[in-house]
mmCIF file of C-alpha atoms in Angstrom:
data_model
loop_
_atom_site.group_PDB
_atom_site.id
_atom_site.type_symbol
_atom_site.label_atom_id
_atom_site.label_comp_id
_atom_site.label_asym_id
_atom_site.label_seq_id
_atom_site.Cartn_x
_atom_site.Cartn_y
_atom_site.Cartn_z
ATOM 1 C CA MET C 1 -0.058 -0.020 -0.098
ATOM 2 C CA ASP C 2 1.410 3.351 -0.902
ATOM 3 C CA ILE C 3 1.739 6.366 1.399
ATOM 4 C CA GLN C 4 -1.073 8.244 -0.139
ATOM 5 C CA ASN C 5 -3.589 5.390 0.017
ATOM 6 C CA ALA C 6 -2.561 4.767 3.675
ATOM 7 C CA GLU C 7 -3.354 8.450 4.335
ATOM 8 C CA THR C 8 -6.641 8.413 2.660
ATOM 9 C CA LYS C 9 -7.726 5.237 4.640
ATOM 10 C CA ASP C 10 -6.477 6.783 8.024
ATOM 11 C CA LEU C 11 -8.516 9.963 7.009
ATOM 12 C CA SER C 12 -11.543 7.955 6.278
ATOM 13 C CA ALA C 13 -11.481 6.127 9.618
ATOM 14 C CA ARG C 14 -11.097 9.347 11.603
ATOM 15 C CA GLU C 15 -14.254 10.889 9.780
ATOM 16 C CA GLU C 16 -16.253 7.856 10.810
ATOM 17 C CA GLU C 17 -15.362 8.741 14.420
ATOM 18 C CA VAL C 18 -16.965 12.249 14.476
ATOM 19 C CA ILE C 19 -20.366 12.604 15.731
ATOM 20 C CA ASP C 20 -22.510 14.467 13.116
ATOM 21 C CA ALA C 21 -24.446 17.080 15.077
ATOM 22 C CA GLU C 22 -26.484 17.945 12.259
ATOM 23 C CA LEU C 23 -28.343 14.615 11.961
ATOM 24 C CA SER C 24 -32.180 14.888 11.522
ATOM 25 C CA VAL C 25 -34.019 15.059 14.646
ATOM 26 C CA ALA C 26 -36.097 11.941 13.793
ATOM 27 C CA GLU C 27 -32.956 9.887 13.516
ATOM 28 C CA ARG C 28 -31.480 11.215 16.904
ATOM 29 C CA VAL C 29 -34.585 11.093 19.071
ATOM 30 C CA GLY C 30 -34.857 7.220 18.988
ATOM 31 C CA ARG C 31 -31.224 6.467 20.415
ATOM 32 C CA ARG C 32 -31.787 3.932 23.525
ATOM 33 C CA GLY C 33 -29.586 4.095 26.391
ATOM 34 C CA ASP C 34 -28.445 7.486 25.412
ATOM 35 C CA GLY C 35 -28.156 10.030 28.274
ATOM 36 C CA GLY C 36 -28.520 13.004 26.066
ATOM 37 C CA VAL C 37 -26.441 16.024 25.113
ATOM 38 C CA TYR C 38 -25.092 18.335 27.767
ATOM 39 C CA LEU C 39 -24.776 21.726 25.774
ATOM 40 C CA VAL C 40 -21.984 24.196 26.625
ATOM 41 C CA VAL C 41 -21.460 27.414 25.044
ATOM 42 C CA ALA C 42 -17.876 27.883 23.830
ATOM 43 C CA ASP C 43 -15.964 31.114 24.689
ATOM 44 C CA GLU C 44 -12.378 31.801 26.282
ATOM 45 C CA SER C 45 -13.424 32.486 29.797
ATOM 46 C CA ASP C 46 -12.529 30.795 32.895
ATOM 47 C CA GLU C 47 -16.268 30.192 33.551
ATOM 48 C CA PHE C 48 -16.558 28.197 30.271
ATOM 49 C CA ASN C 49 -13.907 25.907 31.313
ATOM 50 C CA LEU C 50 -15.787 24.871 34.494
ATOM 51 C CA ALA C 51 -18.922 24.622 32.533
ATOM 52 C CA LEU C 52 -17.045 22.154 29.973
ATOM 53 C CA ARG C 53 -15.587 20.110 32.943
ATOM 54 C CA TYR C 54 -19.081 19.877 34.515
ATOM 55 C CA ALA C 55 -20.789 18.827 31.240
ATOM 56 C CA ALA C 56 -18.001 16.123 30.407
ATOM 57 C CA ARG C 57 -18.259 14.807 33.864
ATOM 58 C CA MET C 58 -22.056 14.536 33.832
ATOM 59 C CA ALA C 59 -22.106 13.137 30.312
ATOM 60 C CA GLN C 60 -19.566 10.443 31.492
ATOM 61 C CA SER C 61 -21.842 9.683 34.747
ATOM 62 C CA ASN C 62 -25.144 9.475 32.611
ATOM 63 C CA ARG C 63 -23.891 7.797 29.518
ATOM 64 C CA GLY C 64 -24.368 11.044 27.484
ATOM 65 C CA HIS C 65 -22.473 13.370 25.223
ATOM 66 C CA VAL C 66 -21.100 16.866 25.342
ATOM 67 C CA GLY C 67 -22.343 19.352 22.796
ATOM 68 C CA ILE C 68 -20.197 22.533 22.031
ATOM 69 C CA LEU C 69 -21.792 25.496 20.618
ATOM 70 C CA HIS C 70 -19.734 28.406 19.156
ATOM 71 C CA VAL C 71 -21.675 31.203 17.852
ATOM 72 C CA ILE C 72 -20.150 33.349 15.389
ATOM 73 C CA SER C 73 -21.307 36.914 15.812
ATOM 74 C CA LEU C 74 -21.745 38.803 12.501
ATOM 75 C CA ASP C 75 -21.970 42.118 14.193
ATOM 76 C CA ASP C 76 -18.601 43.497 13.059
ATOM 77 C CA VAL C 77 -18.834 42.044 9.506
ATOM 78 C CA GLN C 78 -19.188 44.763 6.862
ATOM 79 C CA GLN C 79 -21.632 44.735 4.089
ATOM 80 C CA TRP C 80 -19.399 44.765 1.155
ATOM 81 C CA SER C 81 -19.707 41.486 -0.722
ATOM 82 C CA GLY C 82 -16.338 40.337 -1.287
ATOM 83 C CA VAL C 83 -14.747 41.640 2.165
ATOM 84 C CA GLU C 84 -17.808 40.255 3.923
ATOM 85 C CA ASN C 85 -17.475 36.699 2.554
ATOM 86 C CA ARG C 86 -13.775 36.661 3.251
ATOM 87 C CA MET C 87 -14.420 37.827 6.984
ATOM 88 C CA LYS C 88 -16.989 35.393 7.301
ATOM 89 C CA ARG C 89 -14.765 32.541 6.249
ATOM 90 C CA GLU C 90 -11.973 33.686 8.536
ATOM 91 C CA LEU C 91 -14.444 34.046 11.311
ATOM 92 C CA ARG C 92 -15.647 30.597 10.723
ATOM 93 C CA GLU C 93 -12.174 29.089 10.355
ATOM 94 C CA GLN C 94 -11.135 30.715 13.730
ATOM 95 C CA SER C 95 -14.327 29.263 15.351
ATOM 96 C CA GLU C 96 -13.597 25.787 13.947
ATOM 97 C CA LYS C 97 -9.949 25.750 15.344
ATOM 98 C CA PHE C 98 -11.101 26.893 18.650
ATOM 99 C CA ILE C 99 -13.989 24.633 18.945
ATOM 100 C CA TRP C 100 -11.823 21.576 17.795
ATOM 101 C CA SER C 101 -9.397 22.419 20.678
ATOM 102 C CA MET C 102 -12.223 22.409 23.106
ATOM 103 C CA ALA C 103 -13.502 18.826 21.595
ATOM 104 C CA LYS C 104 -9.814 17.617 22.371
ATOM 105 C CA ARG C 105 -10.075 18.774 25.896
ATOM 106 C CA VAL C 106 -13.611 17.076 26.253
ATOM 107 C CA ASN C 107 -12.020 13.866 25.088
ATOM 108 C CA GLU C 108 -9.091 14.157 27.383
ATOM 109 C CA LEU C 109 -11.621 14.663 30.365
ATOM 110 C CA ASN C 110 -14.007 11.894 29.556
ATOM 111 C CA GLY C 111 -12.587 9.902 26.461
ATOM 112 C CA MET C 112 -15.696 10.828 24.347
ATOM 113 C CA ILE C 113 -15.918 12.961 21.068
ATOM 114 C CA PRO C 114 -18.440 15.643 21.559
ATOM 115 C CA ALA C 115 -21.144 17.006 19.111
ATOM 116 C CA ILE C 116 -20.157 20.211 17.665
ATOM 117 C CA TYR C 117 -22.232 23.243 16.554
ATOM 118 C CA VAL C 118 -21.105 26.083 14.879
ATOM 119 C CA ARG C 119 -23.857 28.712 14.150
ATOM 120 C CA GLU C 120 -23.792 32.253 12.881
ATOM 121 C CA GLY C 121 -26.016 34.938 14.200
ATOM 122 C CA ASP C 122 -26.193 38.467 15.882
ATOM 123 C CA ALA C 123 -28.364 37.452 18.805
ATOM 124 C CA LYS C 124 -26.461 34.636 20.594
ATOM 125 C CA HIS C 125 -29.148 33.865 23.090
ATOM 126 C CA ASP C 126 -31.669 33.425 20.170
ATOM 127 C CA VAL C 127 -29.287 31.220 18.279
ATOM 128 C CA MET C 128 -28.936 28.978 21.562
ATOM 129 C CA ILE C 129 -32.755 28.658 22.134
ATOM 130 C CA ASP C 130 -33.271 27.678 18.348
ATOM 131 C CA LEU C 131 -30.608 24.990 18.598
ATOM 132 C CA ILE C 132 -32.131 23.628 21.910
ATOM 133 C CA ASN C 133 -35.566 23.734 20.362
ATOM 134 C CA GLU C 134 -34.145 22.040 17.137
ATOM 135 C CA ASP C 135 -32.039 19.239 18.698
ATOM 136 C CA MET C 136 -34.324 17.003 20.933
ATOM 137 C CA THR C 137 -31.240 15.188 22.221
ATOM 138 C CA ILE C 138 -30.075 18.159 24.158
ATOM 139 C CA LYS C 139 -31.126 17.325 27.862
ATOM 140 C CA MET C 140 -29.441 20.472 29.654
ATOM 141 C CA LEU C 141 -27.766 23.759 29.095
ATOM 142 C CA VAL C 142 -24.772 24.137 31.219
ATOM 143 C CA LEU C 143 -23.248 27.547 31.912
ATOM 144 C CA GLY C 144 -20.465 28.851 33.972
ATOM 145 C CA ALA C 145 -21.160 31.795 36.398
ATOM 146 C CA SER C 146 -18.366 34.587 36.963
ATOM 147 C CA ALA C 147 -16.931 34.461 40.380
ATOM 148 C CA SER C 148 -16.650 38.363 40.253
ATOM 149 C CA SER C 149 -18.879 40.472 42.387
ATOM 150 C CA SER C 150 -20.077 42.324 39.339
ATOM 151 C CA GLY C 151 -22.518 39.440 38.505
ATOM 152 C CA PRO C 152 -22.825 36.116 36.905
ATOM 153 C CA GLY C 153 -22.159 37.378 33.285
ATOM 154 C CA PRO C 154 -24.634 38.305 30.460
ATOM 155 C CA THR C 155 -25.577 34.797 29.309
ATOM 156 C CA VAL C 156 -26.143 33.388 32.864
ATOM 157 C CA ALA C 157 -28.045 36.654 33.632
ATOM 158 C CA TYR C 158 -30.298 36.188 30.433
ATOM 159 C CA PHE C 159 -31.001 32.475 31.115
ATOM 160 C CA THR C 160 -31.721 32.666 34.761
ATOM 161 C CA GLY C 161 -34.001 35.613 34.025
ATOM 162 C CA LYS C 162 -36.474 36.300 31.078
ATOM 163 C CA GLY C 163 -34.829 33.581 28.902
ATOM 164 C CA LEU C 164 -35.533 30.804 31.192
ATOM 165 C CA ALA C 165 -39.239 30.865 30.040
ATOM 166 C CA LYS C 166 -38.165 30.241 26.546
ATOM 167 C CA MET C 167 -36.170 26.991 27.564
ATOM 168 C CA ARG C 168 -37.347 23.445 27.088
ATOM 169 C CA VAL C 169 -34.466 21.960 29.275
ATOM 170 C CA PRO C 170 -32.975 22.654 32.589
ATOM 171 C CA VAL C 171 -30.228 25.255 32.792
ATOM 172 C CA VAL C 172 -27.455 24.369 35.108
ATOM 173 C CA VAL C 173 -25.130 27.199 36.280
ATOM 174 C CA VAL C 174 -21.696 26.148 37.560
ATOM 175 C CA PRO C 175 -20.593 28.775 40.247
ATOM 176 C CA GLY C 176 -17.300 30.324 38.915
ATOM 177 C CA HIS C 177 -15.393 29.690 42.401
ATOM 178 C CA LEU C 178 -15.699 25.820 42.249
ATOM 179 C CA GLU C 179 -12.364 24.087 41.761
ATOM 180 C CA SER C 180 -12.000 21.135 39.513
ATOM 181 C CA GLN C 181 -11.888 18.408 42.272
ATOM 182 C CA LYS C 182 -15.314 19.750 43.798
ATOM 183 C CA ILE C 183 -16.871 19.633 40.104
ATOM 184 C CA ASP C 184 -15.462 15.879 39.820
ATOM 185 C CA ALA C 185 -17.027 14.960 43.283
ATOM 186 C CA ILE C 186 -20.434 16.553 42.415
ATOM 187 C CA THR C 187 -20.774 14.881 39.176
ATOM 188 C CA SER C 188 -19.587 11.326 40.064
#
């Protein structure tokens, strides 16, 4: 077998391992013994790291999966066709690199490959609600709260306030002051 065929075969095997988060709802609802998807919203905050750890451990304990959502904000994209398309493509590439690095962390935490969702939109909260309403396998939204005295953060404030009425799943807020060992103890 030559090197090119070996690389192609290896790539095909890796592609089969990826969980397709965009399967139709009908195909996903009927999975038996599946503990569902614990959705976290990816960003670069310390709170996200806590939420990701909590979701990974809960998924492991409950035979579920982690879902990682990254919302690409289009607020800063100009309306010039050529420039806009290039900027969208660059934002998408950055988003995919970031979210795959987070997927690797989930795999290190619980040995599973998470479902990955990349969505575009100006209203991050609406994008999150739409995804949760579309994907019936999502069982919980896991958010990390800021440990600062200025408040829990805008996403937590929204989903524990007026956004809660729009949810079809529970919202779990992981306090920002928890240590990794405490999260592991709570979720086991």
